[in-house]
Amino acid sequence: MGRERTSGNRGFVAALAGLAAAETVAALLRSRSPLDAISQFVVDHGPRSLVERVVRLLKESDKPVIRATVVAAVVAMGGVLGRRAGRDLAAVSAVAAVGWWLTRRRATPDERALDATCAVGAGALGTLTALRLPAAATLPVSALAIAGALGGQRHLREEVACVGRPLFARDPLPSAVDGGEDWPGVPPLITPVDEFYVTDANMRPPVIDPATWRLSITGEVENELSLSHDDLIGTGLVEFDAAMVCVHNRLGWDRLGNGRWLGVPLAEVLDRAAPTTENGFLVTQAVDGWDCSVPLSEVRRLGGYVVLGLNGRTLTAEHGFPARVFFPGLYGQYTGAKWVTCLRIQTEPNPDYWHARGWTRGPLRVRPLTRIDHPPRRTRAGSVQMTGVAWAPPEGVSAVEVAVDDQDWQHAELADELAPSAWRRWRVQLDLSPGAHRVRARCTSASGHVQEAAPSPPFPVGAGGHHTVTITAR
Ligand SMILES: Nc1nc2c(c(=O)[nH]1)N[C@H]1C(S)=C(S)[C@@H](COP(=O)(O)O)O[C@H]1N2
Ligand SMILES: [Mo]
């Protein structure tokens, strides 16, 4: 019994050391992280309903949790293998085979060769070393391996974070807009880049060299184009304010941001390319293999941009450097690719990353929604200021109303509109008697559509219903 437990523990340590060694070597050689490769496999193959559940449960911490789960699974596997004496070779081969197979995914042939060598070599060596170590040495050795791995991960993260240099912009904050600046608890009019939500199907954003990157425009066009980053910047950038909303944004959530974007109108690019079909699709394709098809009729209706900058700087790696496609008014997963490399005009849509995983074909338009941001759920009784934001891109918000308990709707004061596609801040003065109150909010879009009451989850057409909070006044 005692002996079995010892070898089980050795198996745990060996698996952990193997993974950590592979991770460290990958970071040192600037190859892809094996842990990310395994996690990416989980992301790519998770069924739609599971993905929905994970997003709902974990909100924006999904990726760290996936990584931690993978580490736990690998260590558990090591523990199981370690229980049987004389299985060193089996353990080492399992680590090597899994590492080799996984690193072949989503990479160029060169990267694959390097990644596979790292994963197989370092992982196997780490595992073997840990299995052969005298019991007293296992702890310090695995601690060292983990420290190396964490250091490597950190190094990679910093490398990714450094993209983003100044790019032409008007005032950082528009002075023309009245209201909201000193309203309690209301979010900034323009969401700072480091607070702007990040959603994509990658464990780590691709890092692209703008010197070699090209945007190609191909398919059913008269003139194929291949544009560099400088070509696009020189085309004459247009600044526009718009909210980007993830289809997973639930009532009260902040999976949306209001940005000041810089981009080239798609109409200009398409005019130069001259599509030979009127009723086809614009397929935006990215370096991560992600794609999304937008009907040309919708492209004409919404305009859309090849975006190069956000809030006065080039895009950051996380938000799609060097370029992304954005149609204000379409949910994030229908609006076009970050890290875009190809715009292809086709008569038929592509399978599309999310459609292939069970999501609605689209394009899905953003449903108007209102969010209550203030006051906190416990507050003083009496006169209380409530604030929030509402959005209805691309047409804009014309009214926000709030109802306390089952009383009548009362109109909120709206801050000036920055742009119809941007979010709009609002406030209202409430008189709350001591006790618990249920407060709901809704908006009306510029075309007169009143936000409906029936609550619905993000799948299949985006969340709906009134954001409702319970506020206890004392
Ligand atoms: N290449 C690529 N583009 C992508 C995605 C992706 O996974 N890969 N995710 C989309 C989704 S679901 C959303 S909500 C937005 C998010 O953009 P943000 O991370 O800059 O907020 O990007 C879209 N573009
Ligand atoms: Mo999204």
Short mmCIF file of C-alpha atoms and ligand atoms in Angstrom, two decimals:
data_model
loop_
_atom_site.label_atom_id
_atom_site.label_comp_id
_atom_site.label_asym_id
_atom_site.label_seq_id
_atom_site.Cartn_x
_atom_site.Cartn_y
_atom_site.Cartn_z
CA MET A 1 0.00 0.00 0.00
CA GLY A 2 2.72 2.44 1.14
CA ARG A 3 4.84 1.55 -1.86
CA GLU A 4 1.96 2.07 -4.27
CA ARG A 5 1.29 5.53 -2.88
CA THR A 6 4.91 6.51 -3.27
CA SER A 7 4.97 5.48 -6.93
CA GLY A 8 1.63 7.25 -7.50
CA ASN A 9 3.13 10.47 -6.15
CA ARG A 10 6.16 9.97 -8.31
CA GLY A 11 3.88 9.73 -11.32
CA PHE A 12 2.22 13.04 -10.41
CA VAL A 13 5.57 14.74 -10.04
CA ALA A 14 6.90 13.21 -13.25
CA ALA A 15 3.92 14.44 -15.30
CA LEU A 16 4.14 17.91 -13.80
CA ALA A 17 7.90 18.07 -14.35
CA GLY A 18 7.52 16.82 -17.94
CA LEU A 19 4.91 19.45 -18.77
CA ALA A 20 6.86 22.20 -17.04
CA ALA A 21 10.08 21.24 -18.82
CA ALA A 22 8.33 21.25 -22.21
CA GLU A 23 6.79 24.63 -21.39
CA THR A 24 10.12 26.17 -20.35
CA VAL A 25 11.99 24.93 -23.41
CA ALA A 26 9.19 26.11 -25.71
CA ALA A 27 9.33 29.61 -24.17
CA LEU A 28 13.12 29.73 -24.47
CA LEU A 29 12.98 28.71 -28.15
CA ARG A 30 9.98 30.97 -28.82
CA SER A 31 8.02 27.98 -29.91
CA ARG A 32 4.33 27.50 -29.07
CA SER A 33 3.41 26.53 -25.54
CA PRO A 34 2.49 22.81 -25.37
CA LEU A 35 0.00 23.61 -22.60
CA ASP A 36 -1.68 26.12 -24.92
CA ALA A 37 -1.69 23.57 -27.72
CA ILE A 38 -3.56 21.06 -25.55
CA SER A 39 -5.94 23.76 -24.26
CA GLN A 40 -6.53 24.96 -27.83
CA PHE A 41 -7.61 21.45 -28.75
CA VAL A 42 -10.20 21.59 -25.95
CA VAL A 43 -11.43 24.99 -27.18
CA ASP A 44 -11.67 23.89 -30.81
CA HIS A 45 -13.52 20.68 -30.05
CA GLY A 46 -15.79 21.71 -27.20
CA PRO A 47 -19.42 21.26 -28.32
CA ARG A 48 -21.51 24.44 -28.54
CA SER A 49 -23.65 23.76 -25.47
CA LEU A 50 -20.54 23.09 -23.36
CA VAL A 51 -18.90 26.30 -24.60
CA GLU A 52 -22.09 28.22 -23.69
CA ARG A 53 -22.04 26.74 -20.20
CA VAL A 54 -18.35 27.44 -19.65
CA VAL A 55 -18.76 31.07 -20.76
CA ARG A 56 -21.79 31.52 -18.54
CA LEU A 57 -20.06 30.03 -15.50
CA LEU A 58 -16.60 31.52 -15.91
CA LYS A 59 -17.38 34.79 -17.71
CA GLU A 60 -13.98 36.10 -18.81
CA SER A 61 -11.76 33.75 -16.80
CA ASP A 62 -12.45 30.84 -19.16
CA LYS A 63 -8.91 30.57 -20.53
CA PRO A 64 -6.98 30.44 -17.22
CA VAL A 65 -9.50 27.84 -16.00
CA ILE A 66 -9.08 25.72 -19.14
CA ARG A 67 -5.28 25.84 -18.69
CA ALA A 68 -5.58 24.83 -15.03
CA THR A 69 -7.93 21.97 -15.93
CA VAL A 70 -5.49 20.68 -18.53
CA VAL A 71 -2.61 20.77 -16.02
CA ALA A 72 -4.78 18.89 -13.51
CA ALA A 73 -5.71 16.27 -16.12
CA VAL A 74 -2.08 15.74 -17.18
CA VAL A 75 -0.96 15.39 -13.56
CA ALA A 76 -3.81 12.97 -12.81
CA MET A 77 -2.81 10.90 -15.84
CA GLY A 78 0.76 10.81 -14.54
CA GLY A 79 -0.52 9.67 -11.16
CA VAL A 80 -2.45 6.80 -12.71
CA LEU A 81 0.48 5.67 -14.85
CA GLY A 82 2.87 6.07 -11.91
CA ARG A 83 0.90 3.57 -9.83
CA ARG A 84 2.22 0.74 -11.91
CA ALA A 85 5.90 0.04 -11.45
CA GLY A 86 8.00 -0.36 -14.58
CA ARG A 87 5.78 1.82 -16.74
CA ASP A 88 8.35 4.60 -17.18
CA LEU A 89 8.63 3.97 -20.85
CA ALA A 90 4.84 4.01 -21.29
CA ALA A 91 4.57 7.33 -19.43
CA VAL A 92 7.35 8.94 -21.42
CA SER A 93 5.97 7.71 -24.74
CA ALA A 94 2.45 8.89 -23.87
CA VAL A 95 3.69 12.41 -23.05
CA ALA A 96 5.80 12.50 -26.21
CA ALA A 97 3.06 11.21 -28.52
CA VAL A 98 0.37 13.55 -27.19
CA GLY A 99 2.78 16.51 -27.35
CA TRP A 100 3.84 15.74 -30.90
CA TRP A 101 0.30 15.27 -32.19
CA LEU A 102 -1.11 18.38 -30.54
CA THR A 103 1.61 20.77 -31.61
CA ARG A 104 0.89 19.87 -35.23
CA ARG A 105 -2.35 21.77 -35.00
CA ARG A 106 -2.89 25.37 -36.16
CA ALA A 107 0.70 26.12 -37.15
CA THR A 108 2.92 26.46 -40.18
CA PRO A 109 5.15 23.44 -41.05
CA ASP A 110 8.26 25.24 -39.67
CA GLU A 111 6.54 26.01 -36.39
CA ARG A 112 5.27 22.46 -36.17
CA ALA A 113 8.75 20.98 -36.46
CA LEU A 114 10.08 23.24 -33.71
CA ASP A 115 7.02 22.84 -31.49
CA ALA A 116 7.04 19.08 -31.81
CA THR A 117 10.75 18.84 -31.01
CA CYS A 118 10.26 20.97 -27.89
CA ALA A 119 7.22 19.12 -26.68
CA VAL A 120 8.56 15.64 -27.31
CA GLY A 121 12.15 16.22 -26.23
CA ALA A 122 11.66 18.35 -23.17
CA GLY A 123 8.48 16.62 -22.00
CA ALA A 124 9.99 13.16 -22.28
CA LEU A 125 13.25 14.18 -20.66
CA GLY A 126 11.45 15.95 -17.82
CA THR A 127 9.21 12.97 -17.19
CA LEU A 128 12.08 10.51 -17.29
CA THR A 129 14.26 12.60 -14.98
CA ALA A 130 11.49 12.96 -12.44
CA LEU A 131 10.76 9.23 -12.53
CA ARG A 132 14.43 8.36 -11.93
CA LEU A 133 15.08 10.93 -9.21
CA PRO A 134 15.67 9.92 -5.63
CA ALA A 135 12.55 10.75 -3.61
CA ALA A 136 14.25 13.66 -1.81
CA ALA A 137 15.05 15.48 -5.06
CA THR A 138 11.59 15.33 -6.64
CA LEU A 139 10.18 18.34 -4.81
CA PRO A 140 12.99 20.83 -5.52
CA VAL A 141 13.24 19.66 -9.13
CA SER A 142 9.54 20.03 -9.85
CA ALA A 143 9.47 23.43 -8.07
CA LEU A 144 12.30 24.53 -10.34
CA ALA A 145 10.52 23.25 -13.45
CA ILE A 146 7.28 25.04 -12.52
CA ALA A 147 9.12 28.29 -11.82
CA GLY A 148 10.74 28.02 -15.25
CA ALA A 149 7.40 27.39 -16.91
CA LEU A 150 5.70 30.33 -15.19
CA GLY A 151 8.62 32.58 -16.12
CA GLY A 152 8.33 31.46 -19.74
CA GLN A 153 4.58 32.11 -19.86
CA ARG A 154 5.14 35.57 -18.44
CA HIS A 155 7.83 36.33 -20.97
CA LEU A 156 5.49 35.35 -23.82
CA ARG A 157 2.68 37.48 -22.40
CA GLU A 158 4.88 40.57 -22.21
CA GLU A 159 6.00 40.06 -25.77
CA VAL A 160 2.37 40.02 -26.89
CA ALA A 161 1.40 43.09 -24.86
CA CYS A 162 3.89 45.48 -26.45
CA VAL A 163 2.13 46.09 -29.79
CA GLY A 164 0.17 49.37 -29.99
CA ARG A 165 1.82 52.61 -31.12
CA PRO A 166 0.16 56.00 -31.49
CA LEU A 167 -1.99 56.46 -34.56
CA PHE A 168 -3.83 59.62 -35.57
CA ALA A 169 -6.86 60.45 -33.45
CA ARG A 170 -9.11 63.41 -32.61
CA ASP A 171 -9.34 64.47 -28.96
CA PRO A 172 -9.01 61.42 -26.77
CA LEU A 173 -12.36 62.33 -25.21
CA PRO A 174 -14.97 64.30 -27.09
CA SER A 175 -15.79 67.62 -25.45
CA ALA A 176 -18.90 67.91 -27.64
CA VAL A 177 -20.76 65.35 -25.54
CA ASP A 178 -22.62 66.61 -22.52
CA GLY A 179 -23.47 64.54 -19.49
CA GLY A 180 -22.11 61.55 -17.72
CA GLU A 181 -18.64 62.83 -16.79
CA ASP A 182 -19.46 63.20 -13.11
CA TRP A 183 -22.41 60.83 -12.85
CA PRO A 184 -21.82 58.27 -10.10
CA GLY A 185 -20.83 54.75 -11.16
CA VAL A 186 -21.31 55.31 -14.88
CA PRO A 187 -18.61 53.67 -17.10
CA PRO A 188 -16.20 55.82 -19.15
CA LEU A 189 -17.69 57.06 -22.42
CA ILE A 190 -14.83 55.38 -24.30
CA THR A 191 -13.73 52.06 -22.82
CA PRO A 192 -9.96 52.04 -22.14
CA VAL A 193 -8.17 49.37 -24.21
CA ASP A 194 -7.02 47.41 -21.16
CA GLU A 195 -10.61 47.21 -19.90
CA PHE A 196 -12.06 46.33 -23.30
CA TYR A 197 -13.36 42.73 -23.25
CA VAL A 198 -11.41 40.14 -25.24
CA THR A 199 -13.16 37.17 -26.84
CA ASP A 200 -11.69 34.79 -29.36
CA ALA A 201 -11.00 31.15 -30.01
CA ASN A 202 -7.27 31.37 -29.23
CA MET A 203 -5.41 30.54 -26.07
CA ARG A 204 -2.94 33.30 -26.97
CA PRO A 205 -3.35 36.01 -29.62
CA PRO A 206 -1.33 35.51 -32.82
CA VAL A 207 1.65 37.87 -33.06
CA ILE A 208 1.99 39.23 -36.60
CA ASP A 209 4.91 41.10 -38.15
CA PRO A 210 3.36 44.12 -39.93
CA ALA A 211 6.34 44.27 -42.30
CA THR A 212 5.45 40.97 -43.97
CA TRP A 213 1.69 40.94 -43.31
CA ARG A 214 -0.62 41.55 -46.29
CA LEU A 215 -4.37 41.89 -46.63
CA SER A 216 -5.43 40.18 -49.84
CA ILE A 217 -8.75 40.85 -51.54
CA THR A 218 -9.62 37.98 -53.83
CA GLY A 219 -12.38 35.77 -55.20
CA GLU A 220 -15.12 37.14 -57.44
CA VAL A 221 -13.38 40.47 -58.12
CA GLU A 222 -12.02 42.19 -61.21
CA ASN A 223 -8.84 43.44 -59.52
CA GLU A 224 -7.20 41.30 -56.92
CA LEU A 225 -5.47 43.45 -54.29
CA SER A 226 -2.70 42.85 -51.82
CA LEU A 227 -2.36 45.70 -49.30
CA SER A 228 0.36 46.25 -46.72
CA HIS A 229 -0.15 47.84 -43.29
CA ASP A 230 1.39 51.09 -44.63
CA ASP A 231 -0.84 50.98 -47.76
CA LEU A 232 -3.89 50.84 -45.51
CA ILE A 233 -2.69 53.56 -43.14
CA GLY A 234 -1.93 55.75 -46.17
CA THR A 235 -5.40 55.24 -47.63
CA GLY A 236 -6.88 57.88 -45.34
CA LEU A 237 -8.20 56.66 -42.04
CA VAL A 238 -11.67 57.44 -40.78
CA GLU A 239 -12.41 57.71 -37.09
CA PHE A 240 -15.73 56.39 -35.79
CA ASP A 241 -17.25 55.64 -32.40
CA ALA A 242 -19.07 52.37 -31.92
CA ALA A 243 -19.87 49.70 -29.38
CA MET A 244 -18.61 46.19 -30.06
CA VAL A 245 -20.84 43.57 -28.44
CA CYS A 246 -20.22 39.85 -27.99
CA VAL A 247 -23.23 37.65 -28.66
CA HIS A 248 -22.52 36.02 -25.28
CA ASN A 249 -23.13 39.27 -23.44
CA ARG A 250 -25.88 38.57 -20.90
CA LEU A 251 -28.09 41.04 -19.08
CA GLY A 252 -25.88 43.16 -16.83
CA TRP A 253 -22.60 41.78 -18.22
CA ASP A 254 -19.70 43.75 -19.66
CA ARG A 255 -18.80 41.67 -22.70
CA LEU A 256 -19.00 44.84 -24.72
CA GLY A 257 -16.95 47.98 -25.06
CA ASN A 258 -17.39 51.40 -26.59
CA GLY A 259 -14.41 52.21 -28.78
CA ARG A 260 -13.03 55.08 -30.84
CA TRP A 261 -11.94 53.13 -33.90
CA LEU A 262 -9.73 54.10 -36.85
CA GLY A 263 -10.19 52.33 -40.12
CA VAL A 264 -10.56 52.30 -43.87
CA PRO A 265 -14.18 52.13 -45.07
CA LEU A 266 -14.73 48.73 -46.66
CA ALA A 267 -16.63 50.39 -49.49
CA GLU A 268 -13.36 52.03 -50.65
CA VAL A 269 -11.44 48.76 -50.62
CA LEU A 270 -14.25 46.91 -52.38
CA ASP A 271 -14.64 49.65 -55.01
CA ARG A 272 -10.99 49.21 -55.93
CA ALA A 273 -11.34 45.44 -56.10
CA ALA A 274 -14.63 45.67 -58.05
CA PRO A 275 -16.65 42.57 -57.08
CA THR A 276 -18.25 40.83 -60.06
CA THR A 277 -21.27 39.70 -58.03
CA GLU A 278 -23.92 41.78 -56.23
CA ASN A 279 -25.52 39.07 -54.15
CA GLY A 280 -22.55 37.15 -52.86
CA PHE A 281 -20.72 37.14 -49.55
CA LEU A 282 -17.72 38.86 -48.08
CA VAL A 283 -15.74 36.19 -46.26
CA THR A 284 -13.21 37.56 -43.77
CA GLN A 285 -10.45 35.10 -42.94
CA ALA A 286 -7.84 35.36 -40.21
CA VAL A 287 -4.44 33.86 -39.50
CA ASP A 288 -5.94 31.73 -36.69
CA GLY A 289 -8.17 29.92 -39.19
CA TRP A 290 -11.26 31.75 -37.91
CA ASP A 291 -13.68 33.01 -40.56
CA CYS A 292 -17.04 34.71 -40.95
CA SER A 293 -19.23 35.39 -43.99
CA VAL A 294 -21.28 38.59 -44.34
CA PRO A 295 -23.79 38.94 -47.21
CA LEU A 296 -22.85 41.78 -49.57
CA SER A 297 -26.31 43.30 -49.03
CA GLU A 298 -25.49 43.64 -45.32
CA VAL A 299 -22.04 45.03 -46.19
CA ARG A 300 -23.75 47.76 -48.25
CA ARG A 301 -26.34 48.46 -45.51
CA LEU A 302 -23.88 48.71 -42.61
CA GLY A 303 -20.78 50.13 -44.29
CA GLY A 304 -18.12 48.47 -42.23
CA TYR A 305 -14.38 49.07 -41.88
CA VAL A 306 -11.00 47.49 -42.05
CA VAL A 307 -9.98 48.67 -38.58
CA LEU A 308 -6.35 49.48 -37.77
CA GLY A 309 -6.61 51.47 -34.55
CA LEU A 310 -8.48 51.69 -31.27
CA ASN A 311 -8.52 54.74 -28.97
CA GLY A 312 -5.71 56.60 -30.74
CA ARG A 313 -3.28 53.66 -31.07
CA THR A 314 -2.73 50.76 -33.41
CA LEU A 315 -4.70 47.71 -32.36
CA THR A 316 -3.14 45.58 -29.63
CA ALA A 317 -2.37 41.93 -30.38
CA GLU A 318 -5.40 40.87 -28.32
CA HIS A 319 -7.75 43.11 -30.30
CA GLY A 320 -6.51 41.97 -33.72
CA PHE A 321 -3.24 43.71 -34.71
CA PRO A 322 -2.52 44.62 -37.46
CA ALA A 323 -6.12 44.76 -38.79
CA ARG A 324 -9.65 43.52 -38.22
CA VAL A 325 -13.02 43.90 -39.90
CA PHE A 326 -15.88 45.55 -38.00
CA PHE A 327 -19.48 46.31 -38.93
CA PRO A 328 -21.06 48.42 -36.17
CA GLY A 329 -24.42 46.80 -35.49
CA LEU A 330 -23.40 43.14 -35.87
CA TYR A 331 -22.44 40.96 -32.90
CA GLY A 332 -18.69 40.28 -32.54
CA GLN A 333 -18.79 36.77 -33.94
CA TYR A 334 -20.65 37.96 -37.05
CA THR A 335 -18.78 41.20 -37.57
CA GLY A 336 -15.52 39.96 -39.08
CA ALA A 337 -12.12 38.64 -38.17
CA LYS A 338 -9.41 40.03 -35.95
CA TRP A 339 -5.89 39.37 -37.41
CA VAL A 340 -7.55 39.40 -40.83
CA THR A 341 -5.43 38.30 -43.82
CA CYS A 342 -7.95 37.77 -46.56
CA LEU A 343 -11.20 39.31 -47.79
CA ARG A 344 -12.75 36.92 -50.29
CA ILE A 345 -15.83 37.63 -52.37
CA GLN A 346 -17.77 34.42 -52.90
CA THR A 347 -21.17 33.48 -54.29
CA GLU A 348 -21.71 31.08 -51.35
CA PRO A 349 -20.88 31.60 -47.66
CA ASN A 350 -18.06 29.64 -45.99
CA PRO A 351 -18.90 27.05 -43.32
CA ASP A 352 -17.73 29.75 -40.78
CA TYR A 353 -16.05 28.99 -37.46
CA TRP A 354 -19.12 29.44 -35.23
CA HIS A 355 -21.72 28.24 -37.72
CA ALA A 356 -19.76 24.97 -38.00
CA ARG A 357 -20.13 24.71 -34.21
CA GLY A 358 -23.90 25.00 -34.19
CA TRP A 359 -24.46 28.76 -34.04
CA THR A 360 -27.06 30.59 -36.13
CA ARG A 361 -25.92 31.30 -39.69
CA GLY A 362 -26.29 35.07 -39.23
CA PRO A 363 -25.44 37.82 -39.70
CA LEU A 364 -26.91 38.50 -36.25
CA ARG A 365 -27.73 42.12 -35.51
CA VAL A 366 -27.07 43.48 -32.03
CA ARG A 367 -30.29 43.54 -29.98
CA PRO A 368 -30.86 46.88 -28.17
CA LEU A 369 -30.10 46.48 -24.48
CA THR A 370 -29.84 48.56 -21.32
CA ARG A 371 -27.53 47.95 -18.38
CA ILE A 372 -27.88 49.29 -14.83
CA ASP A 373 -24.44 50.17 -13.41
CA HIS A 374 -25.22 52.11 -10.23
CA PRO A 375 -26.14 52.22 -7.30
CA PRO A 376 -24.72 49.22 -5.43
CA ARG A 377 -27.23 46.55 -4.42
CA ARG A 378 -27.33 47.95 -0.86
CA THR A 379 -27.86 51.65 -0.53
CA ARG A 380 -29.38 54.37 1.61
CA ALA A 381 -33.14 54.88 1.48
CA GLY A 382 -34.43 58.17 0.06
CA SER A 383 -33.36 59.91 -3.09
CA VAL A 384 -31.01 57.64 -5.07
CA GLN A 385 -29.26 58.33 -8.35
CA MET A 386 -29.30 55.39 -10.77
CA THR A 387 -26.98 55.34 -13.83
CA GLY A 388 -26.16 53.01 -16.68
CA VAL A 389 -25.57 52.61 -20.40
CA ALA A 390 -27.81 51.57 -23.30
CA TRP A 391 -26.92 50.61 -26.87
CA ALA A 392 -28.76 50.01 -30.13
CA PRO A 393 -26.16 50.08 -32.93
CA PRO A 394 -26.22 51.16 -35.69
CA GLU A 395 -29.35 53.34 -35.26
CA GLY A 396 -28.88 54.64 -31.72
CA VAL A 397 -30.86 54.93 -28.49
CA SER A 398 -33.73 57.42 -28.30
CA ALA A 399 -35.07 56.70 -24.80
CA VAL A 400 -34.28 54.81 -21.60
CA GLU A 401 -36.92 54.03 -19.01
CA VAL A 402 -36.77 52.57 -15.52
CA ALA A 403 -39.50 50.93 -13.43
CA VAL A 404 -39.35 50.39 -9.66
CA ASP A 405 -41.29 47.36 -8.40
CA ASP A 406 -44.49 47.33 -10.42
CA GLN A 407 -44.86 51.06 -10.77
CA ASP A 408 -45.01 52.91 -14.11
CA TRP A 409 -42.00 53.32 -16.36
CA GLN A 410 -40.24 56.62 -15.82
CA HIS A 411 -37.96 58.32 -18.33
CA ALA A 412 -34.24 58.58 -17.63
CA GLU A 413 -32.13 61.57 -18.65
CA LEU A 414 -29.87 60.71 -21.60
CA ALA A 415 -26.34 62.05 -22.03
CA ASP A 416 -25.61 63.42 -25.51
CA GLU A 417 -25.15 60.89 -28.25
CA LEU A 418 -21.53 60.39 -29.28
CA ALA A 419 -22.59 58.49 -32.41
CA PRO A 420 -25.62 56.33 -33.16
CA SER A 421 -23.48 53.18 -32.99
CA ALA A 422 -21.93 54.13 -29.66
CA TRP A 423 -23.45 53.39 -26.29
CA ARG A 424 -25.34 56.13 -24.50
CA ARG A 425 -25.14 56.95 -20.81
CA TRP A 426 -28.26 57.64 -18.76
CA ARG A 427 -29.33 58.57 -15.22
CA VAL A 428 -32.51 58.80 -13.24
CA GLN A 429 -33.42 59.99 -9.75
CA LEU A 430 -35.34 57.37 -7.75
CA ASP A 431 -37.08 57.69 -4.42
CA LEU A 432 -36.58 54.41 -2.59
CA SER A 433 -38.42 53.64 0.64
CA PRO A 434 -36.65 51.30 3.12
CA GLY A 435 -36.80 47.68 1.98
CA ALA A 436 -36.01 45.62 -1.11
CA HIS A 437 -36.95 46.98 -4.55
CA ARG A 438 -36.89 45.33 -7.93
CA VAL A 439 -35.73 47.81 -10.59
CA ARG A 440 -35.88 47.15 -14.35
CA ALA A 441 -34.52 49.17 -17.26
CA ARG A 442 -35.29 49.20 -20.98
CA CYS A 443 -34.48 51.34 -24.00
CA THR A 444 -36.09 52.39 -27.24
CA SER A 445 -34.05 52.50 -30.43
CA ALA A 446 -34.15 55.40 -32.89
CA SER A 447 -36.54 53.47 -35.13
CA GLY A 448 -39.02 53.17 -32.23
CA HIS A 449 -38.37 49.54 -31.28
CA VAL A 450 -38.94 49.06 -27.53
CA GLN A 451 -36.68 46.52 -25.84
CA GLU A 452 -38.84 43.49 -25.08
CA ALA A 453 -39.40 42.07 -21.57
CA ALA A 454 -39.07 38.31 -22.14
CA PRO A 455 -35.67 37.16 -20.89
CA SER A 456 -33.72 34.95 -23.28
CA PRO A 457 -30.20 33.46 -23.21
CA PRO A 458 -27.49 34.38 -25.77
CA PHE A 459 -28.15 31.29 -27.93
CA PRO A 460 -29.44 31.42 -30.64
CA VAL A 461 -29.89 35.16 -31.42
CA GLY A 462 -28.28 37.14 -28.57
CA ALA A 463 -29.56 37.84 -25.05
CA GLY A 464 -32.83 39.72 -24.55
CA GLY A 465 -35.00 40.95 -21.71
CA HIS A 466 -34.80 43.73 -19.15
CA HIS A 467 -31.77 43.98 -16.90
CA THR A 468 -33.36 43.71 -13.45
CA VAL A 469 -31.65 44.32 -10.11
CA THR A 470 -32.81 44.08 -6.52
CA ILE A 471 -31.75 47.04 -4.44
CA THR A 472 -32.09 46.99 -0.67
CA ALA A 473 -32.52 50.47 0.78
CA ARG A 474 -31.92 51.08 4.49
N1 LIG B 1 -9.76 35.86 -35.95
C1 LIG B 1 -10.74 35.92 -35.03
N2 LIG B 1 -11.57 36.99 -35.04
C2 LIG B 1 -12.57 37.10 -34.13
C3 LIG B 1 -12.79 36.08 -33.18
C4 LIG B 1 -11.90 34.94 -33.18
O1 LIG B 1 -12.02 34.00 -32.38
N3 LIG B 1 -10.89 34.91 -34.13
N4 LIG B 1 -13.81 36.22 -32.27
C5 LIG B 1 -14.92 37.13 -32.61
C6 LIG B 1 -15.78 37.40 -31.47
S1 LIG B 1 -16.76 36.12 -30.95
C7 LIG B 1 -15.88 38.65 -30.89
S2 LIG B 1 -17.05 38.96 -29.71
C8 LIG B 1 -14.97 39.74 -31.28
C9 LIG B 1 -14.27 40.25 -30.03
O2 LIG B 1 -13.38 41.30 -30.28
P1 LIG B 1 -12.49 41.88 -29.08
O3 LIG B 1 -11.79 40.68 -28.44
O4 LIG B 1 -11.54 42.84 -29.68
O5 LIG B 1 -13.41 42.52 -28.08
O6 LIG B 1 -13.99 39.32 -32.21
C10 LIG B 1 -14.45 38.44 -33.22
N5 LIG B 1 -13.38 38.21 -34.16
MO MO B 2 -18.19 36.94 -29.28
#
